[in-house]
Tab-separated table of C-alpha atoms in Angstrom:
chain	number	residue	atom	x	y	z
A	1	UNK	CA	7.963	5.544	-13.192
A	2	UNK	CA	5.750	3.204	-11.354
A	3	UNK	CA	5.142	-1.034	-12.311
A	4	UNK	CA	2.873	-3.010	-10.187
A	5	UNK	CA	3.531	-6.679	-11.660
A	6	UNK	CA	4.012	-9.771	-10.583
A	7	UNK	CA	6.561	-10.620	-12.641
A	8	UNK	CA	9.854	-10.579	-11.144
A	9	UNK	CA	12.415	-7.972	-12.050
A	10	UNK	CA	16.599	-7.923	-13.629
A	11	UNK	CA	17.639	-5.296	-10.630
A	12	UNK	CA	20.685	-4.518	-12.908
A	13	UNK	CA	19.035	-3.514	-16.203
A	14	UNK	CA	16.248	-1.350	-14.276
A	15	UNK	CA	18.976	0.435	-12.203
A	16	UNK	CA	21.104	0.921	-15.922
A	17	UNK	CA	18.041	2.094	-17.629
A	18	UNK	CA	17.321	4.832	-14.978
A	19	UNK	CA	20.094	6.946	-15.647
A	20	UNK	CA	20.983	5.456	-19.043
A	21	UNK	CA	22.017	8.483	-21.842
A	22	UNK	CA	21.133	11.208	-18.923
A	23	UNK	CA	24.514	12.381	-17.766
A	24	UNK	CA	23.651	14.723	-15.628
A	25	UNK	CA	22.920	11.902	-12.968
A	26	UNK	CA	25.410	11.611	-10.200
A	27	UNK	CA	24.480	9.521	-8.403
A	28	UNK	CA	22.129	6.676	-8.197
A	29	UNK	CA	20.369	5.077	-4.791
A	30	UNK	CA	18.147	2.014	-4.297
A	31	UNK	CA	16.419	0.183	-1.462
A	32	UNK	CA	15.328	-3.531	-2.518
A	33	UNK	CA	13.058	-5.381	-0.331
A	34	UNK	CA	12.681	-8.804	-0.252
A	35	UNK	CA	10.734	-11.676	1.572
A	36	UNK	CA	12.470	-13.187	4.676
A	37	UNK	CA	12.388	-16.502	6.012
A	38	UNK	CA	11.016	-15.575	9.122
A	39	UNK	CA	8.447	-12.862	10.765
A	40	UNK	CA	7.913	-11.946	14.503
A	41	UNK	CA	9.180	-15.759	16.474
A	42	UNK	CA	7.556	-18.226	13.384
A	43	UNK	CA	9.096	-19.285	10.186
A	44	UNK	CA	7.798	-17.992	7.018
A	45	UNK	CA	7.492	-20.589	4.384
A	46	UNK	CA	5.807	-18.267	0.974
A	47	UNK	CA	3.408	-14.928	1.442
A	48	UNK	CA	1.169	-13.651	-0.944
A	49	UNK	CA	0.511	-9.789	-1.657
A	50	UNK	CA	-2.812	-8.914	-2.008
A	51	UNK	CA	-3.594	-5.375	-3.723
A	52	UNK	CA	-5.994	-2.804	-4.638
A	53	UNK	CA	-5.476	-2.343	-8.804
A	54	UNK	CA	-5.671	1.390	-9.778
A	55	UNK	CA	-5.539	2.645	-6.577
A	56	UNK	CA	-2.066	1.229	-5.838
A	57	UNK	CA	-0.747	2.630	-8.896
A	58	UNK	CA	-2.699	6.023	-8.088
A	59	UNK	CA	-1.272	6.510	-4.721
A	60	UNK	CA	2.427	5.031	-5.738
A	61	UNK	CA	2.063	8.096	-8.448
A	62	UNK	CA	1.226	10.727	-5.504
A	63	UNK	CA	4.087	9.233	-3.965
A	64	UNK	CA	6.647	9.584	-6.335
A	65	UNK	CA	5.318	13.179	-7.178
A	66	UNK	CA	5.999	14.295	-3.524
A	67	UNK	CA	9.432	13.215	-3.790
A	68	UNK	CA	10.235	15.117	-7.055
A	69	UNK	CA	8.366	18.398	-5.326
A	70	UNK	CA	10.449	17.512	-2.016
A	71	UNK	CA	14.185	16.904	-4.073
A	72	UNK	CA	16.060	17.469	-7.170
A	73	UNK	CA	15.458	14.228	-9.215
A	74	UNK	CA	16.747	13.626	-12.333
A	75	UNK	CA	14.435	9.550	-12.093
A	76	UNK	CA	12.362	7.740	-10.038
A	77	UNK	CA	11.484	4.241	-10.456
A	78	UNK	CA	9.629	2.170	-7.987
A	79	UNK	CA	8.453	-1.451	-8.820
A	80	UNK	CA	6.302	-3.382	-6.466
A	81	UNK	CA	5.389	-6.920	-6.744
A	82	UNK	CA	2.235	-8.970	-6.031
A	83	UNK	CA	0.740	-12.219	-5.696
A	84	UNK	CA	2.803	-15.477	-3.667
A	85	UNK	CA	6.155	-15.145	-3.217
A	86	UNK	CA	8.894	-17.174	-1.339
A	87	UNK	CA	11.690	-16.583	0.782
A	88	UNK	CA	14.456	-14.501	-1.217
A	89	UNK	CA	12.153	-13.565	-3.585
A	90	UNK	CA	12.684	-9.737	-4.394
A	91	UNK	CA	9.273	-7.639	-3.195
A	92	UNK	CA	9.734	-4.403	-4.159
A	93	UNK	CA	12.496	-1.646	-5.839
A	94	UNK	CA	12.584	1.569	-4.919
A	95	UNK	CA	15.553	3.810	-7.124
A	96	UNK	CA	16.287	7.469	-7.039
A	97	UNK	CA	18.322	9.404	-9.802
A	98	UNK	CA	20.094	12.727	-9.044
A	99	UNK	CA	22.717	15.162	-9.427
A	100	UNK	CA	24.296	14.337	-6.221
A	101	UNK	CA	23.881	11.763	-3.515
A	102	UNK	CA	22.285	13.671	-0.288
A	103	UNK	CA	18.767	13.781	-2.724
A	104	UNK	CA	19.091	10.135	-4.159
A	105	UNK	CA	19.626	8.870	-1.046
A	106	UNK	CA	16.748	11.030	1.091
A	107	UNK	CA	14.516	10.174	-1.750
A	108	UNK	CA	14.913	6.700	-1.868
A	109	UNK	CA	14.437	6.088	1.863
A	110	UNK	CA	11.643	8.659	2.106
A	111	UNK	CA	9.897	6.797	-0.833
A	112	UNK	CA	10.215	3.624	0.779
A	113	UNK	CA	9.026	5.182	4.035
A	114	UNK	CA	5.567	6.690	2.864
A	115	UNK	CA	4.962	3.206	0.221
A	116	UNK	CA	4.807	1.093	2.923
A	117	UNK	CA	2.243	3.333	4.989
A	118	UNK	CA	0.112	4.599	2.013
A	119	UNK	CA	0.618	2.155	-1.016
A	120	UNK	CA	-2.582	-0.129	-0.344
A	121	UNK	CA	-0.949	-4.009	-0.734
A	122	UNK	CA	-1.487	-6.418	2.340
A	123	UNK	CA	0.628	-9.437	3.212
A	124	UNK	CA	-0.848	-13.093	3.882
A	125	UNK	CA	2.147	-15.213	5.413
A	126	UNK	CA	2.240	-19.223	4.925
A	127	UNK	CA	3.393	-21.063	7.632
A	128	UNK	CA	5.408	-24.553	6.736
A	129	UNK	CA	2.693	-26.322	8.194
A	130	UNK	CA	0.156	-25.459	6.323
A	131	UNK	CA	-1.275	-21.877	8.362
A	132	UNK	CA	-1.667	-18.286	7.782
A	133	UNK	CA	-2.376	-15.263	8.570
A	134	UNK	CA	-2.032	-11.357	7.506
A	135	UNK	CA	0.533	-9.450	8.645
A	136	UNK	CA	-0.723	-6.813	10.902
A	137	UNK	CA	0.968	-2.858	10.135
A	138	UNK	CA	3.530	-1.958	12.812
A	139	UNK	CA	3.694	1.193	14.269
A	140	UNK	CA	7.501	1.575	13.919
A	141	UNK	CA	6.628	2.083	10.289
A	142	UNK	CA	3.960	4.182	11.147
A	143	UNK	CA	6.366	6.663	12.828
A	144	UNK	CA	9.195	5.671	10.392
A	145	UNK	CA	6.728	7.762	7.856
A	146	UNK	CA	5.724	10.441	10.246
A	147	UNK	CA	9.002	11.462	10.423
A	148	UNK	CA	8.855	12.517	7.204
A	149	UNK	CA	5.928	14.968	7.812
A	150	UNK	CA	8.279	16.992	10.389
A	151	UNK	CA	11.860	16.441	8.176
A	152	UNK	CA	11.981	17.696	4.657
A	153	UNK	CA	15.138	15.611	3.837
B	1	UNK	CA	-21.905	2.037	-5.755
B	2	UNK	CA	-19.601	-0.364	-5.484
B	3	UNK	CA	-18.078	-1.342	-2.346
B	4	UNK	CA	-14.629	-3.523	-1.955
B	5	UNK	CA	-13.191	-5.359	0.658
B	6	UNK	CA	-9.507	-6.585	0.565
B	7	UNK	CA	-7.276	-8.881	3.140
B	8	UNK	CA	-9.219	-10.088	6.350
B	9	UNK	CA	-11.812	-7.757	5.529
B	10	UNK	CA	-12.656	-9.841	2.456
B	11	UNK	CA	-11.795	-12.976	4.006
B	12	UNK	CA	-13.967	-12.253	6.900
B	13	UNK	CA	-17.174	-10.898	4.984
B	14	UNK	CA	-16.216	-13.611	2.103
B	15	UNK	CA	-16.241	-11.509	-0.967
B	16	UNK	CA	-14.494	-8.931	-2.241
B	17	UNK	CA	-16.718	-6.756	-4.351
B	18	UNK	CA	-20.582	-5.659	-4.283
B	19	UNK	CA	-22.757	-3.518	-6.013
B	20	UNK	CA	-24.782	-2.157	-2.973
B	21	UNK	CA	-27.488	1.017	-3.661
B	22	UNK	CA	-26.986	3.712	-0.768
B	23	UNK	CA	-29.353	2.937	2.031
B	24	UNK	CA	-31.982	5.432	3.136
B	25	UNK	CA	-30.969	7.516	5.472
B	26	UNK	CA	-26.982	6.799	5.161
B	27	UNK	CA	-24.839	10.090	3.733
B	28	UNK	CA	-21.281	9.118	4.851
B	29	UNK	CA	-18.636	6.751	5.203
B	30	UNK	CA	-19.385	6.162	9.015
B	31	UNK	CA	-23.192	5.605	8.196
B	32	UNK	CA	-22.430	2.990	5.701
B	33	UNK	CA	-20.311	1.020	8.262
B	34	UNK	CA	-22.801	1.262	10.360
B	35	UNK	CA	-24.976	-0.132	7.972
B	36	UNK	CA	-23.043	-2.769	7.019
B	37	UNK	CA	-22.016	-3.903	10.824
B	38	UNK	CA	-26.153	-4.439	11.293
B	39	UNK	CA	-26.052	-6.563	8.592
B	40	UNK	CA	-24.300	-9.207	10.680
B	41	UNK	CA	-22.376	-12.425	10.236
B	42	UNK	CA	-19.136	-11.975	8.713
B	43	UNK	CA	-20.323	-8.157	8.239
B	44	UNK	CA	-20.103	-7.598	12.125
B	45	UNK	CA	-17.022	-9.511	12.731
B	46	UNK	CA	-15.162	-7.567	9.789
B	47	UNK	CA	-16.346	-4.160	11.436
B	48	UNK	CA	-16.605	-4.942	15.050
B	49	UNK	CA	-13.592	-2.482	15.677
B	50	UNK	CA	-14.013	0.160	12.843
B	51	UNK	CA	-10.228	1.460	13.903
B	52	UNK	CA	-8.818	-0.912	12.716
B	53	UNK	CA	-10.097	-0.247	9.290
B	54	UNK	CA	-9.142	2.233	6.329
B	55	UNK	CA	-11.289	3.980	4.194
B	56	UNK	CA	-10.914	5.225	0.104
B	57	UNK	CA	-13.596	6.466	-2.058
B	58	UNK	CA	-12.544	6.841	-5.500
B	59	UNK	CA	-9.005	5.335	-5.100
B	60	UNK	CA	-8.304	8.265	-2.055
B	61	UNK	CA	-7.912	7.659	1.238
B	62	UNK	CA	-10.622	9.724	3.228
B	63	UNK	CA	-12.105	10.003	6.730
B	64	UNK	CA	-15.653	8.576	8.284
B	65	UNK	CA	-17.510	11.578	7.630
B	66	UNK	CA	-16.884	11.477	4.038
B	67	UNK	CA	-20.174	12.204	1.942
B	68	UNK	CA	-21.254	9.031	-0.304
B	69	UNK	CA	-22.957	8.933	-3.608
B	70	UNK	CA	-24.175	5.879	-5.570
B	71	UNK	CA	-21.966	6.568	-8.060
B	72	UNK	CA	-18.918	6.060	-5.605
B	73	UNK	CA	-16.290	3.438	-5.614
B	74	UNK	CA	-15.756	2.577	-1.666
B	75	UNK	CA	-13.132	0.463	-0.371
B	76	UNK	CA	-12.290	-0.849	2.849
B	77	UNK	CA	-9.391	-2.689	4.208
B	78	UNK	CA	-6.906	-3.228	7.144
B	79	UNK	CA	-3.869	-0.754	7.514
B	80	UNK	CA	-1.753	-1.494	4.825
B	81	UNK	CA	1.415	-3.770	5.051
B	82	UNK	CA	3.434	-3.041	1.604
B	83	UNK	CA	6.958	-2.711	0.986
């Protein structure tokens, strides 16, 4: 299941619901992200998600279908937020339900992985004293999601 | 079609959606940057290095020598930063 909002989210209800009634779920992995206080050597005082509407949820679909193709997956759920956010403020769930633990957890970091190279949302960070600028894609994520191409999990 | 621009690439052309009909003479996604960098101004600045851009028509991502229609949805933006 995929939710683009910018609503915040109850990470304990969502992670109940995924494998609520369905007991042939084992176990149960999630990666949270959230927004720190701090990027590169500057203080981060709020950022704001920009995003593309339909495509985001298209390629956040395409996403979610490689993983099922890729691992035995009982649920998926991944909920991204946008618009400003502040430090603490949770930015995105990512939750895998399976049999057994080796595919929840693969899934969930592979899913992670390939959102933040593919899914198209861009970061504007607020300095406290008043500036800003977008956050500019690292290549460490780049290869974190290359790694992927060559590893099947 | 209409083209979109999101994060410094709307910032820096200063909008972020326009109907534009397919110039003569421009078939594919490299032509119509092209185009659009001779336009100037904030046009030039936002495509003065055209790697550092990404390209979807329809919602998918595709490359520069992707064919264009005027029926097509075309965005561009900076490499994403999600997650």
């Amino acid at each position: 299941m995929i939710r683009v909002q910018r609503e915040d989210f109850d990470l304990g209800a969502e992670l109940d619901a995924l494998a609520d009634g369905n007991h042939r779920v084992g176990g149960l992995a999630s990666f949270v992200g959230l927004v720190r206080d701090m990027a590169g050597d500057g203080p981060v005082a709020a950022m704001t998600l920009e995003h593309y509407p339909g495509m985001t949820e298209r390629q956040l679909a395409e996403i979610e279908a490689e993983a099922h193709r890729r691992w035995p997956l009982e649920a998926t759920l991944i909920i991204h937020r946008f618009g400003r956010l502040e430090p603490g403020d949770r930015v995105v769930l990512v939750a895998c339900a399976s049999a057994h633990r080796q595919a929840a957890l693969a899934a969930c970091h592979f899913l992670i992985d390939w959102l933040k190279t593919r899914a198209p949302f861009w970061k504007h960070e607020e300095a406290p004293d008043g500036g800003g600028d977008w956050v500019r894609a690292r290549e460490i994520d780049d290869r974190a999601a290359a790694a992927w191409d060559r590893n099947e999990g | 079609m209409t083209v979109l621009y999101f994060a410094w690439v709307r910032s820096r052309i200063g909008t972020g959606s326009e109907a534009i009909a397919l110039p003569d003479g421009v078939r594919d996604v490299a032509g119509l940057i092209e185009w659009l960098q001779r336009r100037g101004g904030g046009y030039a600045d936002a495509f003065a290095d055209p790697t550092q851009i990404r390209v979807a028509v329809n919602q998918e991502y595709v490359d520069p020598d992707h064919p264009l229609s005027d029926a097509d949805e075309v965005a561009f933006f900076p490499p994403v930063t999600g997650g």
